[in-house]
PDB file of C-alpha atoms in Angstrom:
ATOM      1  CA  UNK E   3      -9.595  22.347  34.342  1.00 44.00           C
ATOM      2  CA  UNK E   4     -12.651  23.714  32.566  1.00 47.00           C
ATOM      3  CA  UNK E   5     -14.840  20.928  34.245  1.00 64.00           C
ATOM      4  CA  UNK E   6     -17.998  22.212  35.064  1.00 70.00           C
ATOM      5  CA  UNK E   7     -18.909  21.993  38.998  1.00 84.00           C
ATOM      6  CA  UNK E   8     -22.135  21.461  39.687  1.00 88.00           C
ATOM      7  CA  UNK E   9     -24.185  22.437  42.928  1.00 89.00           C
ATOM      8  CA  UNK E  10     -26.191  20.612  44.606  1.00 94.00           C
ATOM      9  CA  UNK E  11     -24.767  16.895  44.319  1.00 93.00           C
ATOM     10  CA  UNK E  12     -28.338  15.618  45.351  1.00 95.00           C
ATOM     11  CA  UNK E  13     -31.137  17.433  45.731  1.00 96.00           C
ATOM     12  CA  UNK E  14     -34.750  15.874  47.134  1.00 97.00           C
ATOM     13  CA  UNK E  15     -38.175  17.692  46.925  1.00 97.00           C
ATOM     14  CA  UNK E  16     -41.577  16.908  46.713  1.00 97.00           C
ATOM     15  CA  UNK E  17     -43.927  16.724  43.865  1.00 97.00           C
ATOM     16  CA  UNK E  18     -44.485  20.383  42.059  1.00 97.00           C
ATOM     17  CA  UNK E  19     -41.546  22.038  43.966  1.00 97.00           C
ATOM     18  CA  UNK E  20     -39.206  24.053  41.996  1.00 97.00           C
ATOM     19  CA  UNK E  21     -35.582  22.386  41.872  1.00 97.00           C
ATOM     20  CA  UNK E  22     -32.961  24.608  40.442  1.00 97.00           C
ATOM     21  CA  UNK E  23     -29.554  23.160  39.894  1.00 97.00           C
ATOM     22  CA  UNK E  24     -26.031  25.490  39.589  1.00 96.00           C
ATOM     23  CA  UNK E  25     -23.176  24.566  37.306  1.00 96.00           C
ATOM     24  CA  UNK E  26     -19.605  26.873  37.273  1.00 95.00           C
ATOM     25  CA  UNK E  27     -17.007  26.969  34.861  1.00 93.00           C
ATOM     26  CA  UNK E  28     -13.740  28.111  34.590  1.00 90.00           C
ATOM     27  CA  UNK E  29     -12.893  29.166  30.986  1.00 86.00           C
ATOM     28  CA  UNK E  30     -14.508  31.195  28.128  1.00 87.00           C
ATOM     29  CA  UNK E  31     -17.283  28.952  26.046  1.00 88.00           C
ATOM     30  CA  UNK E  32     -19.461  28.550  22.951  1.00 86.00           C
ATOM     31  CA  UNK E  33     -22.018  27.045  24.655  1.00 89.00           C
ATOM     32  CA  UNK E  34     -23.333  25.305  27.810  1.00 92.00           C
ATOM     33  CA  UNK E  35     -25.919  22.658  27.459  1.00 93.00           C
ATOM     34  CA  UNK E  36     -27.474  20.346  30.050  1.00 96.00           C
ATOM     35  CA  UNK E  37     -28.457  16.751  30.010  1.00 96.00           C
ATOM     36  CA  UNK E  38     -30.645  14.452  31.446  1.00 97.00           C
ATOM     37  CA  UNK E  39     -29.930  11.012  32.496  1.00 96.00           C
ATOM     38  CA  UNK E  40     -31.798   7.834  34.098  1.00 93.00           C
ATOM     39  CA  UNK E  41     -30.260   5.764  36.537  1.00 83.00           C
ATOM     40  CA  UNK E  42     -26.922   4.723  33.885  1.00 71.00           C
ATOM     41  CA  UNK E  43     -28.928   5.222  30.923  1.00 81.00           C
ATOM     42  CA  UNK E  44     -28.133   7.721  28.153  1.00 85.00           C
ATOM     43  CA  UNK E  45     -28.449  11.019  27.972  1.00 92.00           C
ATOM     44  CA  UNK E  46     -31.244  13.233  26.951  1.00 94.00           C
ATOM     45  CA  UNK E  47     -30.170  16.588  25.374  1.00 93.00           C
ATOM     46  CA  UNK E  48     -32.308  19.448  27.641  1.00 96.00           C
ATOM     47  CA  UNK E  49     -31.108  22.604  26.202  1.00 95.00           C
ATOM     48  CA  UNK E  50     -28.325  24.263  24.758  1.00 93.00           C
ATOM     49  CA  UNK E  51     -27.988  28.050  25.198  1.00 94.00           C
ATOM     50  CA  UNK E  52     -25.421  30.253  23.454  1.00 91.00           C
ATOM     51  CA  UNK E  53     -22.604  32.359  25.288  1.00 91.00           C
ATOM     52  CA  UNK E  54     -24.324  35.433  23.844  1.00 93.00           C
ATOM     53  CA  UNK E  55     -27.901  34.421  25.796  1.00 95.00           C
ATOM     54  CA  UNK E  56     -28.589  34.675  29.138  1.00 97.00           C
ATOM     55  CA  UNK E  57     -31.812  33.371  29.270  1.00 97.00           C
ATOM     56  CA  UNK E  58     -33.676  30.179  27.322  1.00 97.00           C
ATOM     57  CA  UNK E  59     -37.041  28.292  28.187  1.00 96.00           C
ATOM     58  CA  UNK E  60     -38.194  25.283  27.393  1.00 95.00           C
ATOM     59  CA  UNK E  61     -41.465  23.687  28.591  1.00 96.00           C
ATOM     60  CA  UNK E  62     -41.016  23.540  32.740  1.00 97.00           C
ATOM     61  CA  UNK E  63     -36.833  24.050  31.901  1.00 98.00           C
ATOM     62  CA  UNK E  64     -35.447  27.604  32.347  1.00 98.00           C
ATOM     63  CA  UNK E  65     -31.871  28.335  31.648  1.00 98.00           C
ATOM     64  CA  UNK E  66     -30.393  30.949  32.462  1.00 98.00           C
ATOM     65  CA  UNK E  67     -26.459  32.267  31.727  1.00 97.00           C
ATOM     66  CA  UNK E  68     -24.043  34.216  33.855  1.00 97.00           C
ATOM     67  CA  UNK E  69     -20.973  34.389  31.516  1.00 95.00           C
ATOM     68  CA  UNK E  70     -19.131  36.912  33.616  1.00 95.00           C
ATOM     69  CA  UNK E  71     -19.313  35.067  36.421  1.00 95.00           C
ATOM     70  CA  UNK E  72     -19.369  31.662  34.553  1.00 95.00           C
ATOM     71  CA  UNK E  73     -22.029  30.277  35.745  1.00 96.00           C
ATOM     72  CA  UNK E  74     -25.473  28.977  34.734  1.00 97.00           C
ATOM     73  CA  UNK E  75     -28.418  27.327  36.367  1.00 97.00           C
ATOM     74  CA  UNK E  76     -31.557  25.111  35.263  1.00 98.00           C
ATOM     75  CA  UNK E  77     -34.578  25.890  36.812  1.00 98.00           C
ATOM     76  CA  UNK E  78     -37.373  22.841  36.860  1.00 98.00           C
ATOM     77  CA  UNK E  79     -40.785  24.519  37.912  1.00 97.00           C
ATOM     78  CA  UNK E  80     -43.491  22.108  39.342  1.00 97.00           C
ATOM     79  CA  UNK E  81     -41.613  19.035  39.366  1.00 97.00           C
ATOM     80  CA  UNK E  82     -43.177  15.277  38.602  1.00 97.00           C
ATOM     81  CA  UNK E  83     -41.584  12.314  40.195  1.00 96.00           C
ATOM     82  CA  UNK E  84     -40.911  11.328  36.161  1.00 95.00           C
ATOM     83  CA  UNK E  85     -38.371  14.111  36.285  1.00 97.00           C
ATOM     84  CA  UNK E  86     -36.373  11.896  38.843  1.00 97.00           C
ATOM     85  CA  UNK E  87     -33.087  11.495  37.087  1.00 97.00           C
ATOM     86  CA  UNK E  88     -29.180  12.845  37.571  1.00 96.00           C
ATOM     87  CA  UNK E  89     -28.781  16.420  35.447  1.00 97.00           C
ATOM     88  CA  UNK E  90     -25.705  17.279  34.108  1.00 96.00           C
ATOM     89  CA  UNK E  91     -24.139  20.710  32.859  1.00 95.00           C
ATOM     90  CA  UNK E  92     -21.389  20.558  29.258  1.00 94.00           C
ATOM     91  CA  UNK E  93     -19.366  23.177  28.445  1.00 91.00           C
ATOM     92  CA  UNK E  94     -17.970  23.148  24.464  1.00 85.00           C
ATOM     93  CA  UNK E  95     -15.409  25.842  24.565  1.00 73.00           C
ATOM     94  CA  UNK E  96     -14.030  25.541  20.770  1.00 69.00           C
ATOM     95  CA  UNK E  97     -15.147  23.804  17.815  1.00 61.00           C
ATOM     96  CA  UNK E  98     -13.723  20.751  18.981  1.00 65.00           C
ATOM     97  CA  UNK E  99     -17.031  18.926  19.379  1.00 68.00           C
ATOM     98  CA  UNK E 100     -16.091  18.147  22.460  1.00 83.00           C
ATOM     99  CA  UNK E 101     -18.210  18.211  25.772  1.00 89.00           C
ATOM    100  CA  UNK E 102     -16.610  18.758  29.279  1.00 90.00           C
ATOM    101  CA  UNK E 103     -19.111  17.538  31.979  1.00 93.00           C
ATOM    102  CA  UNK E 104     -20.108  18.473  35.621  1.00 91.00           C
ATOM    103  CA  UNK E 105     -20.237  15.962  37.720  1.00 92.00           C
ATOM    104  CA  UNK E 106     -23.906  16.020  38.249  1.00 93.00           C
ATOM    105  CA  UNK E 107     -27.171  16.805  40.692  1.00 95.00           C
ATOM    106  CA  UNK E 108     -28.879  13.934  41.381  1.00 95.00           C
ATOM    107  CA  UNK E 109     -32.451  14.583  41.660  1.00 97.00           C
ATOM    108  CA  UNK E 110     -35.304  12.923  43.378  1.00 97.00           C
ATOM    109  CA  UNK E 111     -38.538  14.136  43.311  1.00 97.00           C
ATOM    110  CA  UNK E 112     -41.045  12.522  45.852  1.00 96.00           C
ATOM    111  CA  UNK E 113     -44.569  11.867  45.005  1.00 92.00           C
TER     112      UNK E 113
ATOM    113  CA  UNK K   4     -35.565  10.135  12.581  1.00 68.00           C
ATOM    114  CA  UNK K   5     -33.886   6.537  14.510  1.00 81.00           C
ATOM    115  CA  UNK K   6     -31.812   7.817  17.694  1.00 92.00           C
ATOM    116  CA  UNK K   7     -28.359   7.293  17.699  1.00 96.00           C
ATOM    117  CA  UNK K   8     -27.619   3.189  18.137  1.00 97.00           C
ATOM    118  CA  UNK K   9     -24.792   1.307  19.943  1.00 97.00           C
ATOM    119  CA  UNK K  10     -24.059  -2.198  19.984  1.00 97.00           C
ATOM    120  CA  UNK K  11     -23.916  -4.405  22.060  1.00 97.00           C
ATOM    121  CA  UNK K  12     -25.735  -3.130  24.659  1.00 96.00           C
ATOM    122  CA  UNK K  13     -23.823  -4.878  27.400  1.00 96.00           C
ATOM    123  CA  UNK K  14     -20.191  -6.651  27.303  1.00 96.00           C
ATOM    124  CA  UNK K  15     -18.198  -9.080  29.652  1.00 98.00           C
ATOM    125  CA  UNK K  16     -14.683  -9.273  28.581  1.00 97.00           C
ATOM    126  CA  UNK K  17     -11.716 -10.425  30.824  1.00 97.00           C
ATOM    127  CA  UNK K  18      -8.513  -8.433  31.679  1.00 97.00           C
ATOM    128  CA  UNK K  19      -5.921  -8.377  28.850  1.00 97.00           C
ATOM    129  CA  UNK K  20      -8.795  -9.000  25.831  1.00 98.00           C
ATOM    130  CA  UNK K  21      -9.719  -6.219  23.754  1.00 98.00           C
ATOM    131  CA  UNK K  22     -13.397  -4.983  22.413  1.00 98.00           C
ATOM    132  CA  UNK K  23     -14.817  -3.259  19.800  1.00 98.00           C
ATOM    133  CA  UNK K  24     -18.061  -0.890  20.544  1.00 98.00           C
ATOM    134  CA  UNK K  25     -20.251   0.169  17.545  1.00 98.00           C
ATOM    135  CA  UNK K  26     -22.128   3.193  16.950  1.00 98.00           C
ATOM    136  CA  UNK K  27     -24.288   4.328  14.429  1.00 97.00           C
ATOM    137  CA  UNK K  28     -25.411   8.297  14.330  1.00 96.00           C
ATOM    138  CA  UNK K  29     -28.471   9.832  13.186  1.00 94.00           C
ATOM    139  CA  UNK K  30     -28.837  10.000   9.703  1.00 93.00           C
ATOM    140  CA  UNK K  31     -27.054  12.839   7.915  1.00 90.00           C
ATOM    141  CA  UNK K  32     -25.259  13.547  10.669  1.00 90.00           C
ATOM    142  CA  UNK K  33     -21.436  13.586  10.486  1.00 90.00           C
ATOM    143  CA  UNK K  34     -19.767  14.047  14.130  1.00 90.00           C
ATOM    144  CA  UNK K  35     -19.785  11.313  16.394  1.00 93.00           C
ATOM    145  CA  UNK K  36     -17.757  11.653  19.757  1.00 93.00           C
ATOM    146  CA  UNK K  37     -17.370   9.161  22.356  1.00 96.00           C
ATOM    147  CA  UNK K  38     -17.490   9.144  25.943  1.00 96.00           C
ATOM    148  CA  UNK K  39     -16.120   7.144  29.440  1.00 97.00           C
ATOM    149  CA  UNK K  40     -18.533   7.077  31.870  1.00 95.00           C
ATOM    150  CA  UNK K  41     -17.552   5.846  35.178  1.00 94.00           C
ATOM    151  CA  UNK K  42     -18.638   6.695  38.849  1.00 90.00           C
ATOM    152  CA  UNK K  43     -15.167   8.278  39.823  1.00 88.00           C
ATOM    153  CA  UNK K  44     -14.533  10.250  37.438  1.00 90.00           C
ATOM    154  CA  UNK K  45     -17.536  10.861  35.597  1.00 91.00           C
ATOM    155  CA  UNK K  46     -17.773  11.725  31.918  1.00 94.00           C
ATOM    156  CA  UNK K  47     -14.946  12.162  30.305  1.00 94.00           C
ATOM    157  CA  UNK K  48     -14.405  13.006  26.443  1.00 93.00           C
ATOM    158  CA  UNK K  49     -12.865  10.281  24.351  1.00 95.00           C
ATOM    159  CA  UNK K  50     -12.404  11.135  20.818  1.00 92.00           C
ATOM    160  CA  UNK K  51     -14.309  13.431  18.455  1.00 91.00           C
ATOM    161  CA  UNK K  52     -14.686  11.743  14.163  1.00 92.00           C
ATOM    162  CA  UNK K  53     -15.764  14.164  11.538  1.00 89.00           C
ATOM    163  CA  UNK K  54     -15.757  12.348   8.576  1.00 89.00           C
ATOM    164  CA  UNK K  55     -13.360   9.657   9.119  1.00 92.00           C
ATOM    165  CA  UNK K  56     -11.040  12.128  10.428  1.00 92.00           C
ATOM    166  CA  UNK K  57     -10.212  12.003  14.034  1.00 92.00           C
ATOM    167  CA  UNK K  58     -10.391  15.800  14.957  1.00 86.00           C
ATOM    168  CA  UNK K  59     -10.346  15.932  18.986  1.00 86.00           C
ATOM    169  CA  UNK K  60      -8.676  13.452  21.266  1.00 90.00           C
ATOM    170  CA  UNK K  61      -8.876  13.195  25.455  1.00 91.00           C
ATOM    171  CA  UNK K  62      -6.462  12.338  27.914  1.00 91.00           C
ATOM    172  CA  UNK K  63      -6.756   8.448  27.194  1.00 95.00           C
ATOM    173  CA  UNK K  64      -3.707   6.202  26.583  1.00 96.00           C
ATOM    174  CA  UNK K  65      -3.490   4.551  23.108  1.00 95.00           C
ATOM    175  CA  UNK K  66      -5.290   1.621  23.931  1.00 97.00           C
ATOM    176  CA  UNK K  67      -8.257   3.306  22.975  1.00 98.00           C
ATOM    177  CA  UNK K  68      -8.893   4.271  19.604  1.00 97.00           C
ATOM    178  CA  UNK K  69     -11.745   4.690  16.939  1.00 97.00           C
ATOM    179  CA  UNK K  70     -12.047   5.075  13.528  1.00 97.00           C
ATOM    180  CA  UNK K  71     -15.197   6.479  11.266  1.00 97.00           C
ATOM    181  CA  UNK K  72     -16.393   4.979   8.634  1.00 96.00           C
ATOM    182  CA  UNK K  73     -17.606   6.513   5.048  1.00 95.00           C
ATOM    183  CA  UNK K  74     -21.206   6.322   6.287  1.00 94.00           C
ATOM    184  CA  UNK K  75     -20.335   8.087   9.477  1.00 94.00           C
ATOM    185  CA  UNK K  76     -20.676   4.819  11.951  1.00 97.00           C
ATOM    186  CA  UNK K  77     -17.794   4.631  14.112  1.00 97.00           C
ATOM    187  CA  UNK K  78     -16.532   2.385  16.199  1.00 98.00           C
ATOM    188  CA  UNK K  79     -13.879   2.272  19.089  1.00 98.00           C
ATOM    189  CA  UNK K  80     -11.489  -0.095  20.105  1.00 98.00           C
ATOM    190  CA  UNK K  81     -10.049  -0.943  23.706  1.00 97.00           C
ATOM    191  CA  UNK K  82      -6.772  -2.913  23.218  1.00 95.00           C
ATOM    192  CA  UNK K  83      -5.260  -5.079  26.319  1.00 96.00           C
ATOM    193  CA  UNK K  84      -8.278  -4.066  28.299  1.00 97.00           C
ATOM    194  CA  UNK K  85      -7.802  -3.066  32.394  1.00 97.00           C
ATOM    195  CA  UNK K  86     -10.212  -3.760  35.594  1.00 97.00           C
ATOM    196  CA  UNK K  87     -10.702   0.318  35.241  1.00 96.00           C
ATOM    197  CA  UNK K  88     -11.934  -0.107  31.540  1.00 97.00           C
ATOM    198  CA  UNK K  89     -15.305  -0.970  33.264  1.00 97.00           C
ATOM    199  CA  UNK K  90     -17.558   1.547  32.097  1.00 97.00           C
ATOM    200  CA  UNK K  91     -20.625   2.994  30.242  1.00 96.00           C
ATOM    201  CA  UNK K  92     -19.509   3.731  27.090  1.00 97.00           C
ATOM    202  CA  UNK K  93     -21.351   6.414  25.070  1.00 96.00           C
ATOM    203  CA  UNK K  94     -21.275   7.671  21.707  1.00 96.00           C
ATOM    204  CA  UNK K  95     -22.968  10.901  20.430  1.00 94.00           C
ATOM    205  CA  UNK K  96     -23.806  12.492  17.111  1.00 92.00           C
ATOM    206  CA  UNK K  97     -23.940  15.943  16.416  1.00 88.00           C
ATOM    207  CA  UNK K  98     -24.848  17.604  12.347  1.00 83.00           C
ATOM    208  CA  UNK K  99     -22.312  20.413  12.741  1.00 68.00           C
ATOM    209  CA  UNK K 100     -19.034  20.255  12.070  1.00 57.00           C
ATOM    210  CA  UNK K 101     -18.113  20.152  15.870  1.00 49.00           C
ATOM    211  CA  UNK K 102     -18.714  24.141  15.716  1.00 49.00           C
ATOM    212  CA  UNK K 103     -20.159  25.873  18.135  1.00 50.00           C
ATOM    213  CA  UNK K 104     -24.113  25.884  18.760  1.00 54.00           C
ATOM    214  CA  UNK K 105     -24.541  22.302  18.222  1.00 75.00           C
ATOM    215  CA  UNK K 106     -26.555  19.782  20.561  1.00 83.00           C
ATOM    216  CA  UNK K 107     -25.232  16.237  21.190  1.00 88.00           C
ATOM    217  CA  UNK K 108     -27.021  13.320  20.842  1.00 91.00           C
ATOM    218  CA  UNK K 109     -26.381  10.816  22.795  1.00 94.00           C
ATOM    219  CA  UNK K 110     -27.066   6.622  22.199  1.00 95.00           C
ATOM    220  CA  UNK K 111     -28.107   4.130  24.613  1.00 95.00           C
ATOM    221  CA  UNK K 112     -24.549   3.082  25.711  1.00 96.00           C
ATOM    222  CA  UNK K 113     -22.326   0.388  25.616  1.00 97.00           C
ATOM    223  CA  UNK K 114     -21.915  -1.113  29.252  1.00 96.00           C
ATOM    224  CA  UNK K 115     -18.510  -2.885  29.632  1.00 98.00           C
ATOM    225  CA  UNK K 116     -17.508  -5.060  32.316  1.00 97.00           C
ATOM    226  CA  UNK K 117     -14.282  -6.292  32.562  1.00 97.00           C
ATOM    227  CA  UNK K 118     -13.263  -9.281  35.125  1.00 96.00           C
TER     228      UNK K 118
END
């Protein structure tokens, strides 16, 4: 399957902790993005970085891109409780349009 | 620029009915591609529209199907529905042509119960 796996299921940390979440693949991809999403709500595009990047930023978000060992991780620097949410990894391995999901980290941040 | 919309928001149906989701994308863009969302086995791809043109199918049986329309809504259709059709339903739209380097967006969801 090329179902992301994502690692931690659950993480919990305090208020402006770092929380850095893992996904793995197991095929060659486009892209990988990752998602946001409140408690069964939708989801909130985070980032999308290319398979020829390693690295993309964005605000307190920091991707980064392992293609030869497919893997990635999202780095969330200085957490807020607001960032409480489950975070999700998609890989789009063709021009299909279509999205293969992780399972998920559910985060909580404590205040 | 309005987010991607789905209606209704929430749905009770009983076992055997069917239902029809809506979805409208952001405007000017032409993919929309629907996803299951369920707590076993997460989210899982549906079907992928380009315009009007189903282009990517999941592993779903034929009682679920969708269709595009000229101005890129879609909507998707869950014939003789089953006590495991209970699910958040969500619809994203995307302005590439389901290429690579695109970003989804994603609506609200459709929540379906069915008793």
């Amino acid at each position: 399957s090329q179902q992301g796996e994502e690692d931690p299921q659950a993480l919990s940390i305090q208020e402006g902790e770092n929380a850095t979440m893992n996904c793995s693949y197991k095929t060659s991809i486009n892209n990988l993005q990752w998602y946001r999403q409140n408690s069964g709500r939708g989801l909130v595009h985070l980032i999308l970085i290319r398979s020829n990047e390693r690295e993309k930023h964005s605000g307190r978000l920091r991707v980064t891109l392992d293609t030869s060992k497919k893997s990635s991780s999202l780095l969330i620097t200085a957490s807020r409780a607001a960032d409480t949410a489950s975070y999700f990894c998609a890989i789009e391995g063709g021009n299909t349009g279509k999205l293969i999901f992780g399972q998920g980290t559910t985060l909580q941040v404590k205040p | 620029k309005a987010g991607v919309t789905q209606t209704p928001r929430y749905l009770i149906k009983t076992r055997g009915q069917q239902v029809t989701l809506s979805c409208s994308p952001i405007s000017g863009h032409r993919s929309v591609s629907w996803y299951q969302q369920t707590p076993g086995q997460g989210l899982q791809f549906l079907f992928e529209y380009f315009s009007e043109t189903q282009r990517n199918k999941g592993n779903f049986p034929g009682r679920f199907s969708g269709r595009q329309f000229s101005n890129s809504r879609s909507e998707m259709n869950v014939s003789t529905l089953e006590l495991g059709d209970s699910a958040l339903y969500l619809c994203a739209s995307s302005s590439s042509a389901g290429g690579s380097y695109n970003e989804q967006f994603f609506g609200p969801g459709t929540r379906l119960t069915v008793l």
